[in-house]
mmCIF file of C-alpha atoms in Angstrom:
data_model
loop_
_atom_site.group_PDB
_atom_site.id
_atom_site.type_symbol
_atom_site.label_atom_id
_atom_site.label_comp_id
_atom_site.label_asym_id
_atom_site.label_seq_id
_atom_site.Cartn_x
_atom_site.Cartn_y
_atom_site.Cartn_z
ATOM 1 C CA MET A 1 127.979 -176.101 -60.884
ATOM 2 C CA LEU A 2 129.552 -178.842 -58.630
ATOM 3 C CA ARG A 3 126.864 -181.466 -59.483
ATOM 4 C CA SER A 4 127.629 -180.787 -63.239
ATOM 5 C CA ARG A 5 131.290 -181.199 -62.768
ATOM 6 C CA ALA A 6 130.651 -184.400 -60.649
ATOM 7 C CA ARG A 7 128.512 -185.848 -63.439
ATOM 8 C CA ASN A 8 131.178 -185.053 -66.015
ATOM 9 C CA LEU A 9 133.723 -186.909 -63.971
ATOM 10 C CA ILE A 10 131.511 -189.782 -63.432
ATOM 11 C CA ALA A 11 130.891 -189.891 -67.182
ATOM 12 C CA ALA A 12 134.681 -189.753 -67.857
ATOM 13 C CA ALA A 13 135.126 -192.508 -65.341
ATOM 14 C CA ASN A 14 132.627 -194.695 -67.000
ATOM 15 C CA GLU A 15 134.387 -194.022 -70.435
ATOM 16 C CA MET A 16 137.753 -195.043 -68.892
ATOM 17 C CA LEU A 17 136.229 -198.190 -67.444
ATOM 18 C CA GLY A 18 134.919 -199.070 -70.963
ATOM 19 C CA ILE A 19 138.552 -198.620 -72.261
ATOM 20 C CA ALA A 20 139.899 -200.692 -69.482
ATOM 21 C CA ARG A 21 137.402 -203.459 -70.287
ATOM 22 C CA ASP A 22 138.419 -203.395 -73.891
ATOM 23 C CA LEU A 23 142.026 -203.620 -72.946
ATOM 24 C CA GLU A 24 141.421 -206.452 -70.549
ATOM 25 C CA ARG A 25 139.684 -208.204 -73.403
ATOM 26 C CA MET A 26 142.488 -207.742 -75.832
ATOM 27 C CA ALA A 27 144.954 -208.940 -73.214
ATOM 28 C CA ALA A 28 142.855 -212.029 -72.581
ATOM 29 C CA GLU A 29 142.853 -212.726 -76.312
ATOM 30 C CA ASN A 30 146.568 -212.405 -76.454
ATOM 31 C CA ASP A 31 146.906 -214.792 -73.513
ATOM 32 C CA GLY A 32 145.045 -217.475 -75.357
ATOM 33 C CA GLY A 33 141.701 -216.495 -73.741
ATOM 34 C CA ALA A 34 142.853 -217.155 -70.276
ATOM 35 C CA ALA A 35 140.329 -215.967 -67.706
ATOM 36 C CA GLY A 36 141.175 -213.434 -65.102
ATOM 37 C CA PRO A 37 140.894 -214.086 -61.386
ATOM 38 C CA ARG A 38 137.445 -215.131 -60.304
ATOM 39 C CA LEU A 39 135.766 -213.143 -57.545
ATOM 40 C CA VAL A 40 135.443 -214.868 -54.262
ATOM 41 C CA VAL A 41 132.849 -213.648 -51.860
ATOM 42 C CA ALA A 42 132.711 -215.040 -48.339
ATOM 43 C CA GLY A 43 135.071 -217.982 -49.294
ATOM 44 C CA HIS A 44 133.439 -219.019 -52.504
ATOM 45 C CA ALA A 45 132.646 -217.948 -55.989
ATOM 46 C CA PRO A 46 128.947 -218.137 -56.897
ATOM 47 C CA PRO A 47 128.653 -220.957 -59.437
ATOM 48 C CA ASP A 48 126.635 -219.022 -61.937
ATOM 49 C CA ASP A 49 128.768 -215.851 -61.795
ATOM 50 C CA HIS A 50 129.693 -214.727 -65.270
ATOM 51 C CA PRO A 51 132.060 -211.967 -66.505
ATOM 52 C CA TYR A 52 129.390 -210.658 -68.654
ATOM 53 C CA TYR A 53 127.460 -209.404 -65.551
ATOM 54 C CA LEU A 54 130.094 -206.829 -65.243
ATOM 55 C CA ASP A 55 129.274 -205.428 -68.625
ATOM 56 C CA LEU A 56 125.506 -205.399 -67.784
ATOM 57 C CA ALA A 57 126.163 -203.573 -64.553
ATOM 58 C CA ARG A 58 128.280 -201.063 -66.262
ATOM 59 C CA ARG A 59 125.714 -200.437 -68.849
ATOM 60 C CA ALA A 60 122.961 -200.095 -66.224
ATOM 61 C CA TYR A 61 125.029 -197.576 -64.387
ATOM 62 C CA ALA A 62 125.958 -195.577 -67.513
ATOM 63 C CA ASP A 63 122.375 -195.555 -68.597
ATOM 64 C CA ARG A 64 121.368 -194.075 -65.307
ATOM 65 C CA ARG A 65 123.984 -191.250 -65.578
ATOM 66 C CA ARG A 66 122.896 -190.608 -69.163
ATOM 67 C CA ARG A 67 119.239 -190.420 -67.991
ATOM 68 C CA ASP A 68 120.262 -187.993 -65.387
ATOM 69 C CA LYS A 69 121.760 -185.647 -67.988
ATOM 70 C CA MET A 70 118.479 -185.797 -70.073
ATOM 71 C CA PHE A 71 115.795 -185.370 -67.265
ATOM 72 C CA LEU A 72 115.611 -183.955 -63.729
ATOM 73 C CA THR A 73 117.338 -186.257 -61.524
ATOM 74 C CA GLU A 74 114.661 -185.557 -58.849
ATOM 75 C CA LEU A 75 112.332 -187.588 -61.022
ATOM 76 C CA PHE A 76 114.317 -190.809 -60.812
ATOM 77 C CA GLY A 77 116.376 -190.788 -57.532
ATOM 78 C CA GLU A 78 117.424 -194.324 -56.639
ATOM 79 C CA PRO A 79 120.700 -193.782 -54.686
ATOM 80 C CA ALA A 80 120.525 -197.234 -53.040
ATOM 81 C CA TRP A 81 120.524 -199.005 -56.500
ATOM 82 C CA ASP A 82 123.398 -196.702 -57.645
ATOM 83 C CA ILE A 83 125.361 -197.762 -54.725
ATOM 84 C CA LEU A 84 124.807 -201.350 -55.176
ATOM 85 C CA LEU A 85 125.599 -201.146 -58.889
ATOM 86 C CA ASP A 86 128.821 -199.296 -57.956
ATOM 87 C CA LEU A 87 129.957 -201.801 -55.363
ATOM 88 C CA PHE A 88 129.104 -204.786 -57.678
ATOM 89 C CA ILE A 89 131.047 -203.206 -60.472
ATOM 90 C CA SER A 90 133.970 -202.676 -58.143
ATOM 91 C CA ALA A 91 133.738 -206.239 -56.656
ATOM 92 C CA LYS A 92 133.802 -207.627 -60.149
ATOM 93 C CA GLN A 93 136.865 -205.675 -60.966
ATOM 94 C CA GLY A 94 138.550 -206.497 -57.575
ATOM 95 C CA LYS A 95 138.573 -202.942 -56.408
ATOM 96 C CA ARG A 96 138.163 -201.570 -52.935
ATOM 97 C CA VAL A 97 135.744 -198.782 -52.499
ATOM 98 C CA SER A 98 135.998 -196.102 -49.826
ATOM 99 C CA VAL A 99 133.040 -194.442 -48.257
ATOM 100 C CA SER A 100 133.803 -191.271 -49.972
ATOM 101 C CA SER A 101 134.056 -193.057 -53.428
ATOM 102 C CA ALA A 102 130.698 -194.758 -52.638
ATOM 103 C CA CYS A 103 129.170 -191.392 -52.095
ATOM 104 C CA ILE A 104 130.491 -190.120 -55.442
ATOM 105 C CA GLY A 105 129.173 -193.228 -57.058
ATOM 106 C CA ALA A 106 125.650 -192.644 -55.750
ATOM 107 C CA ALA A 107 125.400 -189.460 -57.767
ATOM 108 C CA VAL A 108 123.592 -187.513 -55.001
ATOM 109 C CA PRO A 109 124.573 -185.068 -52.369
ATOM 110 C CA THR A 110 127.014 -186.586 -49.799
ATOM 111 C CA THR A 111 124.515 -186.372 -46.900
ATOM 112 C CA THR A 112 121.933 -188.299 -49.002
ATOM 113 C CA ALA A 113 124.475 -190.896 -49.869
ATOM 114 C CA LEU A 114 125.635 -191.368 -46.304
ATOM 115 C CA ARG A 115 122.044 -191.857 -45.146
ATOM 116 C CA TRP A 116 121.494 -194.545 -47.912
ATOM 117 C CA LEU A 117 124.851 -196.150 -46.985
ATOM 118 C CA ALA A 118 123.502 -196.477 -43.327
ATOM 119 C CA VAL A 119 120.310 -197.921 -44.609
ATOM 120 C CA LEU A 120 122.008 -200.461 -46.915
ATOM 121 C CA GLU A 121 124.368 -201.480 -43.993
ATOM 122 C CA SER A 122 121.690 -201.742 -41.414
ATOM 123 C CA ARG A 123 119.732 -204.069 -43.699
ATOM 124 C CA GLY A 124 122.747 -206.294 -44.305
ATOM 125 C CA HIS A 125 123.244 -205.358 -48.024
ATOM 126 C CA ILE A 126 126.799 -203.832 -47.461
ATOM 127 C CA VAL A 127 129.595 -204.361 -45.077
ATOM 128 C CA ARG A 128 131.856 -201.577 -43.718
ATOM 129 C CA GLU A 129 135.472 -202.436 -42.966
ATOM 130 C CA ASP A 130 137.770 -200.027 -41.337
ATOM 131 C CA ASP A 131 141.249 -199.399 -43.111
ATOM 132 C CA PRO A 132 143.840 -200.883 -40.840
ATOM 133 C CA ALA A 133 146.406 -198.430 -42.371
ATOM 134 C CA ASP A 134 144.293 -195.204 -41.932
ATOM 135 C CA ALA A 135 141.782 -195.042 -39.111
ATOM 136 C CA ARG A 136 140.071 -192.173 -40.980
ATOM 137 C CA ARG A 137 138.963 -194.301 -43.890
ATOM 138 C CA ALA A 138 136.532 -197.247 -44.297
ATOM 139 C CA PHE A 139 135.814 -199.431 -47.161
ATOM 140 C CA LEU A 140 132.582 -200.937 -48.287
ATOM 141 C CA HIS A 141 131.573 -204.046 -50.154
ATOM 142 C CA LEU A 142 128.485 -206.082 -50.808
ATOM 143 C CA SER A 143 127.447 -208.712 -48.394
ATOM 144 C CA ALA A 144 127.846 -212.212 -49.698
ATOM 145 C CA GLU A 145 123.993 -212.459 -49.900
ATOM 146 C CA THR A 146 123.566 -209.167 -51.802
ATOM 147 C CA TYR A 147 126.420 -209.987 -54.186
ATOM 148 C CA SER A 148 124.455 -213.296 -54.965
ATOM 149 C CA ARG A 149 121.296 -211.411 -55.493
ATOM 150 C CA MET A 150 123.016 -209.133 -57.918
ATOM 151 C CA ILE A 151 124.254 -212.183 -59.737
ATOM 152 C CA ASP A 152 120.691 -213.461 -59.835
ATOM 153 C CA PHE A 153 119.450 -210.072 -61.138
ATOM 154 C CA PHE A 154 121.943 -209.828 -63.934
ATOM 155 C CA ALA A 155 121.549 -213.606 -64.752
ATOM 156 C CA ALA A 156 117.769 -212.909 -65.280
ATOM 157 C CA ASP A 157 118.579 -209.759 -67.321
ATOM 158 C CA HIS A 158 120.936 -211.568 -69.484
ATOM 159 C CA GLN A 159 118.449 -214.371 -70.127
ATOM 160 C CA SER A 160 115.764 -211.853 -70.875
ATOM 161 C CA GLY A 161 118.091 -210.160 -73.339
ATOM 162 C CA MET A 162 118.873 -213.540 -74.993
ATOM 163 C CA ASP A 163 115.220 -214.304 -75.210
ATOM 164 C CA ARG A 164 114.401 -210.990 -76.894
ATOM 165 C CA THR A 165 117.223 -211.626 -79.407
ATOM 166 C CA ALA A 166 115.862 -215.052 -80.256
ATOM 167 C CA ILE A 167 112.291 -213.662 -80.754
ATOM 168 C CA ALA A 168 113.603 -210.903 -82.947
ATOM 169 C CA ALA A 169 115.700 -213.465 -85.073
ATOM 170 C CA ASN A 170 112.756 -215.672 -85.464
ATOM 171 C CA GLY A 171 110.363 -212.834 -85.809
#
């Protein structure tokens, strides 16, 4: 029952993110196409970072939630990837992610998500920062190296999609 409610909330959140993306796009068009702030990680913005990678990450995350609705989630469990996708999306949107929000984004029981957060942190993929305003809360973000790897992943995914489109057009 709770898992079903959580999935419904995640689906609604993804839908709202899509609406927000559309609103951002319309606002950019009204501003003469001015780009929004560029993400800076560890003092620099990766040169090959592209706003489209946010769309790819959102789509990957939404596809995973849709798949979870269609099949047994036990068949496809990859909470680490869900956490990385969630943190990447949040980074691209300039949003901070609390530990509890990351657990929800992992779409697994909290204890499982906490174990995976510990693994990702111990391997240097994510960084935990205490909230200076509230000692009970901590925020998470991707390490600079992991963010760069996510960019490389989505750049390759984007290129692969463009290659498939070209093949289909010439087909």
